[in-house]
């Protein structure tokens, strides 16, 4: 997984979360199970409950001109950023705490294997947009997600316990903190 800074606004820093895939592969589901729970969130997560959406498949892009905060809302998806052509569905995902995080141990957001929106573009597929209030950084994002899809040859693939940030990134952040402390002491 990767997180890219998408926008900076009065609401905070908005990140787009992607699953990295090989050419020709696709993503069909993001899920949690009793053996491999799902959590996705951020410290200081921004979500607009009055006009906001939980899933990009319900975001009408025409409303962004009226309710500009919608451009920075936090939502989940597979591949698309609004309702245009978006057939994303969900079952059993708890969005009630989306101001903090999305969780499930028996649910998924998904598309069917014949929906084009799950195909990789440039080696990745968009799965979420998260805004961290107050200018938080990518280090404020967290998650443990599971994925299912198809390889270019049509066979199934799956990945469990995929961390955001990746454990290697956490180690690098920790090393950066140590290096930063050492520089300040010198």
PDB file of C-alpha atoms in Angstrom, residues 31-149:
ATOM      1  CA  UNK A  31     -12.214  -7.005   3.663  1.00  0.00           C
ATOM      2  CA  UNK A  32     -11.976  -7.990   7.290  1.00  0.00           C
ATOM      3  CA  UNK A  33     -12.650 -11.411   8.806  1.00  0.00           C
ATOM      4  CA  UNK A  34     -12.607 -12.896  12.287  1.00  0.00           C
ATOM      5  CA  UNK A  35      -9.085 -14.177  11.597  1.00  0.00           C
ATOM      6  CA  UNK A  36      -7.893 -10.977   9.891  1.00  0.00           C
ATOM      7  CA  UNK A  37      -9.780  -7.890  11.032  1.00  0.00           C
ATOM      8  CA  UNK A  38      -9.816  -4.649   9.053  1.00  0.00           C
ATOM      9  CA  UNK A  39      -9.100  -1.218  10.476  1.00  0.00           C
ATOM     10  CA  UNK A  40      -8.426   1.974   8.522  1.00  0.00           C
ATOM     11  CA  UNK A  41      -8.139   5.394  10.080  1.00  0.00           C
ATOM     12  CA  UNK A  42      -6.019   8.287  11.122  1.00  0.00           C
ATOM     13  CA  UNK A  43      -5.160  10.389  14.127  1.00  0.00           C
ATOM     14  CA  UNK A  44      -7.384  13.455  13.709  1.00  0.00           C
ATOM     15  CA  UNK A  45      -9.418  11.994  10.836  1.00  0.00           C
ATOM     16  CA  UNK A  46     -11.769  14.491   9.162  1.00  0.00           C
ATOM     17  CA  UNK A  47     -15.188  13.286   8.006  1.00  0.00           C
ATOM     18  CA  UNK A  48     -18.200  15.447   7.161  1.00  0.00           C
ATOM     19  CA  UNK A  49     -21.215  13.598   8.564  1.00  0.00           C
ATOM     20  CA  UNK A  50     -23.761  16.237   7.480  1.00  0.00           C
ATOM     21  CA  UNK A  51     -23.089  16.060   3.746  1.00  0.00           C
ATOM     22  CA  UNK A  52     -20.290  13.530   3.555  1.00  0.00           C
ATOM     23  CA  UNK A  53     -20.234  10.004   2.251  1.00  0.00           C
ATOM     24  CA  UNK A  54     -18.732   6.772   3.504  1.00  0.00           C
ATOM     25  CA  UNK A  55     -18.169   5.333   0.043  1.00  0.00           C
ATOM     26  CA  UNK A  56     -17.141   7.163  -3.127  1.00  0.00           C
ATOM     27  CA  UNK A  57     -19.950   5.339  -4.968  1.00  0.00           C
ATOM     28  CA  UNK A  58     -22.434   7.702  -3.269  1.00  0.00           C
ATOM     29  CA  UNK A  59     -20.491  10.945  -3.863  1.00  0.00           C
ATOM     30  CA  UNK A  60     -22.232  13.146  -6.433  1.00  0.00           C
ATOM     31  CA  UNK A  61     -19.428  15.245  -7.967  1.00  0.00           C
ATOM     32  CA  UNK A  62     -21.878  18.101  -8.713  1.00  0.00           C
ATOM     33  CA  UNK A  63     -22.371  18.623  -4.959  1.00  0.00           C
ATOM     34  CA  UNK A  64     -18.700  19.509  -4.427  1.00  0.00           C
ATOM     35  CA  UNK A  65     -19.335  22.945  -5.984  1.00  0.00           C
ATOM     36  CA  UNK A  66     -22.066  23.588  -3.381  1.00  0.00           C
ATOM     37  CA  UNK A  67     -20.503  21.836  -0.386  1.00  0.00           C
ATOM     38  CA  UNK A  68     -16.787  22.389  -1.000  1.00  0.00           C
ATOM     39  CA  UNK A  69     -15.823  20.429   2.117  1.00  0.00           C
ATOM     40  CA  UNK A  70     -16.867  17.258   0.250  1.00  0.00           C
ATOM     41  CA  UNK A  71     -13.666  17.498  -1.797  1.00  0.00           C
ATOM     42  CA  UNK A  72     -11.760  16.746   1.420  1.00  0.00           C
ATOM     43  CA  UNK A  73     -14.108  14.182   2.927  1.00  0.00           C
ATOM     44  CA  UNK A  74     -12.825  10.754   3.961  1.00  0.00           C
ATOM     45  CA  UNK A  75     -14.266   7.756   2.108  1.00  0.00           C
ATOM     46  CA  UNK A  76     -13.476   4.257   0.809  1.00  0.00           C
ATOM     47  CA  UNK A  77     -13.614   2.976  -2.752  1.00  0.00           C
ATOM     48  CA  UNK A  78     -12.126   0.631  -5.291  1.00  0.00           C
ATOM     49  CA  UNK A  79     -10.677   2.552  -8.207  1.00  0.00           C
ATOM     50  CA  UNK A  80     -13.035   5.531  -8.571  1.00  0.00           C
ATOM     51  CA  UNK A  81     -13.368   8.826  -6.688  1.00  0.00           C
ATOM     52  CA  UNK A  82     -17.096   9.506  -7.115  1.00  0.00           C
ATOM     53  CA  UNK A  83     -20.366   7.868  -8.190  1.00  0.00           C
ATOM     54  CA  UNK A  84     -19.714   8.194 -11.936  1.00  0.00           C
ATOM     55  CA  UNK A  85     -19.656   4.591 -13.181  1.00  0.00           C
ATOM     56  CA  UNK A  86     -18.959   3.377  -9.639  1.00  0.00           C
ATOM     57  CA  UNK A  87     -20.608   0.072  -8.672  1.00  0.00           C
ATOM     58  CA  UNK A  88     -18.891  -0.266  -5.280  1.00  0.00           C
ATOM     59  CA  UNK A  89     -20.947  -2.075  -2.645  1.00  0.00           C
ATOM     60  CA  UNK A  90     -20.331  -3.025   0.976  1.00  0.00           C
ATOM     61  CA  UNK A  91     -21.515  -5.572   3.480  1.00  0.00           C
ATOM     62  CA  UNK A  92     -20.826  -5.558   7.206  1.00  0.00           C
ATOM     63  CA  UNK A  93     -18.419  -2.604   7.328  1.00  0.00           C
ATOM     64  CA  UNK A  94     -18.837  -0.337  10.362  1.00  0.00           C
ATOM     65  CA  UNK A  95     -18.801   3.290   9.209  1.00  0.00           C
ATOM     66  CA  UNK A  96     -20.377   4.629  12.441  1.00  0.00           C
ATOM     67  CA  UNK A  97     -16.971   5.714  13.787  1.00  0.00           C
ATOM     68  CA  UNK A  98     -15.620   7.057  10.489  1.00  0.00           C
ATOM     69  CA  UNK A  99     -14.647  10.209  12.361  1.00  0.00           C
ATOM     70  CA  UNK A 100     -11.946   7.970  13.847  1.00  0.00           C
ATOM     71  CA  UNK A 101     -11.712   4.777  11.808  1.00  0.00           C
ATOM     72  CA  UNK A 102     -13.478   2.153   9.694  1.00  0.00           C
ATOM     73  CA  UNK A 103     -13.535  -1.369  11.117  1.00  0.00           C
ATOM     74  CA  UNK A 104     -14.914  -4.822  10.399  1.00  0.00           C
ATOM     75  CA  UNK A 105     -14.205  -8.402  11.360  1.00  0.00           C
ATOM     76  CA  UNK A 106     -16.891  -9.772   9.035  1.00  0.00           C
ATOM     77  CA  UNK A 107     -17.367  -7.419   6.096  1.00  0.00           C
ATOM     78  CA  UNK A 108     -16.054  -5.969   2.875  1.00  0.00           C
ATOM     79  CA  UNK A 109     -16.285  -3.205   0.327  1.00  0.00           C
ATOM     80  CA  UNK A 110     -16.169  -4.793  -3.090  1.00  0.00           C
ATOM     81  CA  UNK A 111     -16.934  -4.883  -6.785  1.00  0.00           C
ATOM     82  CA  UNK A 112     -17.522  -7.886  -9.037  1.00  0.00           C
ATOM     83  CA  UNK A 113     -14.625  -9.314 -11.075  1.00  0.00           C
ATOM     84  CA  UNK A 114     -16.056  -7.954 -14.329  1.00  0.00           C
ATOM     85  CA  UNK A 115     -16.199  -4.312 -13.140  1.00  0.00           C
ATOM     86  CA  UNK A 116     -13.471  -2.330 -14.916  1.00  0.00           C
ATOM     87  CA  UNK A 117     -12.881   0.004 -11.952  1.00  0.00           C
ATOM     88  CA  UNK A 118     -10.826  -2.676 -10.168  1.00  0.00           C
ATOM     89  CA  UNK A 119      -8.160  -2.830 -12.871  1.00  0.00           C
ATOM     90  CA  UNK A 120      -4.770  -1.394 -11.989  1.00  0.00           C
ATOM     91  CA  UNK A 121      -3.863   1.930 -13.560  1.00  0.00           C
ATOM     92  CA  UNK A 122      -0.193   2.779 -13.420  1.00  0.00           C
ATOM     93  CA  UNK A 123       0.433  -0.174 -11.118  1.00  0.00           C
ATOM     94  CA  UNK A 124      -2.116   0.694  -8.437  1.00  0.00           C
ATOM     95  CA  UNK A 125      -5.787   0.956  -7.454  1.00  0.00           C
ATOM     96  CA  UNK A 126      -7.306   3.689  -5.256  1.00  0.00           C
ATOM     97  CA  UNK A 127      -8.963   2.288  -2.096  1.00  0.00           C
ATOM     98  CA  UNK A 128      -9.565   5.341   0.122  1.00  0.00           C
ATOM     99  CA  UNK A 129      -9.265   9.054   0.654  1.00  0.00           C
ATOM    100  CA  UNK A 130      -8.468  10.168   4.204  1.00  0.00           C
ATOM    101  CA  UNK A 131      -8.048  13.723   5.469  1.00  0.00           C
ATOM    102  CA  UNK A 132      -6.054  14.354   8.636  1.00  0.00           C
ATOM    103  CA  UNK A 133      -7.228  17.518  10.397  1.00  0.00           C
ATOM    104  CA  UNK A 134      -4.789  20.220  11.383  1.00  0.00           C
ATOM    105  CA  UNK A 135      -2.199  19.338   8.770  1.00  0.00           C
ATOM    106  CA  UNK A 136      -1.333  15.894  10.087  1.00  0.00           C
ATOM    107  CA  UNK A 137       1.221  13.857   8.209  1.00  0.00           C
ATOM    108  CA  UNK A 138       1.186  10.497   6.451  1.00  0.00           C
ATOM    109  CA  UNK A 139       2.531   9.036   9.703  1.00  0.00           C
ATOM    110  CA  UNK A 140      -0.885   9.800  11.263  1.00  0.00           C
ATOM    111  CA  UNK A 141      -2.569   7.286   8.927  1.00  0.00           C
ATOM    112  CA  UNK A 142      -2.941   3.689  10.053  1.00  0.00           C
ATOM    113  CA  UNK A 143      -4.554   0.514   8.892  1.00  0.00           C
ATOM    114  CA  UNK A 144      -4.497  -3.238   8.631  1.00  0.00           C
ATOM    115  CA  UNK A 145      -6.306  -4.403   5.524  1.00  0.00           C
ATOM    116  CA  UNK A 146      -6.905  -7.561   3.513  1.00  0.00           C
ATOM    117  CA  UNK A 147      -7.324  -7.738  -0.262  1.00  0.00           C
ATOM    118  CA  UNK A 148      -8.681 -10.079  -2.886  1.00  0.00           C
ATOM    119  CA  UNK A 149      -8.505  -9.866  -6.658  1.00  0.00           C
TER     120      UNK A 149
END
